[in-house]
mmCIF file of C-alpha atoms in Angstrom:
data_model
loop_
_atom_site.group_PDB
_atom_site.id
_atom_site.type_symbol
_atom_site.label_atom_id
_atom_site.label_comp_id
_atom_site.label_asym_id
_atom_site.label_seq_id
_atom_site.Cartn_x
_atom_site.Cartn_y
_atom_site.Cartn_z
ATOM 1 C CA UNK A 12 -24.165 1.989 50.417
ATOM 2 C CA UNK A 13 -21.296 0.717 52.477
ATOM 3 C CA UNK A 14 -19.740 -0.776 49.322
ATOM 4 C CA UNK A 15 -18.830 2.784 48.300
ATOM 5 C CA UNK A 16 -17.389 3.983 51.639
ATOM 6 C CA UNK A 17 -13.996 5.621 51.195
ATOM 7 C CA UNK A 18 -14.070 5.441 47.398
ATOM 8 C CA UNK A 19 -13.477 8.245 44.941
ATOM 9 C CA UNK A 20 -16.539 9.270 42.927
ATOM 10 C CA UNK A 21 -14.818 8.403 39.638
ATOM 11 C CA UNK A 22 -14.543 4.781 40.817
ATOM 12 C CA UNK A 23 -18.306 4.456 41.366
ATOM 13 C CA UNK A 24 -20.278 3.995 38.141
ATOM 14 C CA UNK A 25 -23.828 5.293 37.731
ATOM 15 C CA UNK A 26 -26.536 2.660 38.168
ATOM 16 C CA UNK A 27 -29.794 2.345 36.236
ATOM 17 C CA UNK A 28 -32.876 0.712 37.763
ATOM 18 C CA UNK A 29 -35.951 -0.653 36.015
ATOM 19 C CA UNK A 30 -38.911 0.558 38.085
ATOM 20 C CA UNK A 31 -41.645 -0.906 35.910
ATOM 21 C CA UNK A 32 -43.171 2.094 34.137
ATOM 22 C CA UNK A 33 -40.189 4.302 35.081
ATOM 23 C CA UNK A 34 -36.406 4.218 34.944
ATOM 24 C CA UNK A 35 -34.302 5.338 37.911
ATOM 25 C CA UNK A 36 -30.742 6.635 37.774
ATOM 26 C CA UNK A 37 -28.340 6.761 40.724
ATOM 27 C CA UNK A 38 -25.314 8.942 39.959
ATOM 28 C CA UNK A 39 -22.363 9.688 42.265
ATOM 29 C CA UNK A 40 -21.761 13.225 43.549
ATOM 30 C CA UNK A 41 -18.088 14.143 43.292
ATOM 31 C CA UNK A 42 -16.455 16.640 45.648
ATOM 32 C CA UNK A 43 -15.148 19.468 43.486
ATOM 33 C CA UNK A 44 -12.996 22.432 44.415
ATOM 34 C CA UNK A 45 -15.993 24.706 45.151
ATOM 35 C CA UNK A 46 -17.440 22.058 47.511
ATOM 36 C CA UNK A 47 -14.354 22.233 49.714
ATOM 37 C CA UNK A 48 -15.283 25.754 50.890
ATOM 38 C CA UNK A 49 -17.736 24.033 53.269
ATOM 39 C CA UNK A 50 -16.870 20.314 53.196
ATOM 40 C CA UNK A 51 -13.068 20.243 53.627
ATOM 41 C CA UNK A 52 -11.468 19.185 56.924
ATOM 42 C CA UNK A 53 -12.560 21.661 59.634
ATOM 43 C CA UNK A 54 -9.012 22.954 60.120
ATOM 44 C CA UNK A 55 -8.869 23.914 56.423
ATOM 45 C CA UNK A 56 -12.051 26.022 56.526
ATOM 46 C CA UNK A 57 -12.018 29.785 56.959
ATOM 47 C CA UNK A 58 -12.821 30.693 60.593
ATOM 48 C CA UNK A 59 -15.979 32.542 59.535
ATOM 49 C CA UNK A 60 -17.185 29.544 57.558
ATOM 50 C CA UNK A 61 -16.582 27.197 60.505
ATOM 51 C CA UNK A 62 -18.544 29.507 62.817
ATOM 52 C CA UNK A 63 -21.429 29.842 60.352
ATOM 53 C CA UNK A 64 -21.612 26.068 59.809
ATOM 54 C CA UNK A 65 -21.713 25.461 63.583
ATOM 55 C CA UNK A 66 -24.622 27.914 63.923
ATOM 56 C CA UNK A 67 -26.566 26.911 60.814
ATOM 57 C CA UNK A 68 -25.934 23.153 60.954
ATOM 58 C CA UNK A 69 -25.041 22.198 64.535
ATOM 59 C CA UNK A 70 -25.455 18.449 63.833
ATOM 60 C CA UNK A 71 -23.647 18.525 60.478
ATOM 61 C CA UNK A 72 -20.857 15.995 59.962
ATOM 62 C CA UNK A 73 -20.224 16.630 56.255
ATOM 63 C CA UNK A 74 -16.606 17.675 56.773
ATOM 64 C CA UNK A 75 -13.280 16.085 56.004
ATOM 65 C CA UNK A 76 -13.718 15.572 52.281
ATOM 66 C CA UNK A 77 -10.980 15.871 49.664
ATOM 67 C CA UNK A 78 -11.074 16.643 45.964
ATOM 68 C CA UNK A 79 -12.688 13.757 44.046
ATOM 69 C CA UNK A 80 -14.245 12.078 47.091
ATOM 70 C CA UNK A 81 -17.691 10.532 46.848
ATOM 71 C CA UNK A 82 -20.114 12.866 48.674
ATOM 72 C CA UNK A 83 -23.345 10.992 48.013
ATOM 73 C CA UNK A 84 -25.684 10.234 45.140
ATOM 74 C CA UNK A 85 -28.146 12.031 42.898
ATOM 75 C CA UNK A 86 -31.374 10.153 42.203
ATOM 76 C CA UNK A 87 -33.582 10.826 39.182
ATOM 77 C CA UNK A 88 -36.609 9.074 37.724
ATOM 78 C CA UNK A 89 -38.210 9.337 34.297
ATOM 79 C CA UNK A 90 -41.117 7.570 32.644
ATOM 80 C CA UNK A 91 -40.253 4.894 30.115
ATOM 81 C CA UNK A 92 -41.075 5.567 26.505
ATOM 82 C CA UNK A 93 -40.452 8.247 23.950
ATOM 83 C CA UNK A 94 -39.122 11.626 25.131
ATOM 84 C CA UNK A 95 -41.770 14.359 25.586
ATOM 85 C CA UNK A 96 -42.915 15.834 22.293
ATOM 86 C CA UNK A 97 -41.976 12.726 20.271
ATOM 87 C CA UNK A 98 -45.021 10.558 20.813
#
């Protein structure tokens, strides 16, 4: 979604999709303080964390985020109709 590049998560509204017999929901993932322990700029990470990330995720590029940044999206699907137990 290049339309969301560089935007803060709060500026990206959730989106609902009609999938026929199901409904899909796309919701932004916001970088929160706890996320920054691994996703902040590399120079801001603890040395041990940087070393572990290099070993565990050598191709990882999920660094450089700031509080409130858009990290990605959650996707969920549910069948249309009454909630379970109410039919």
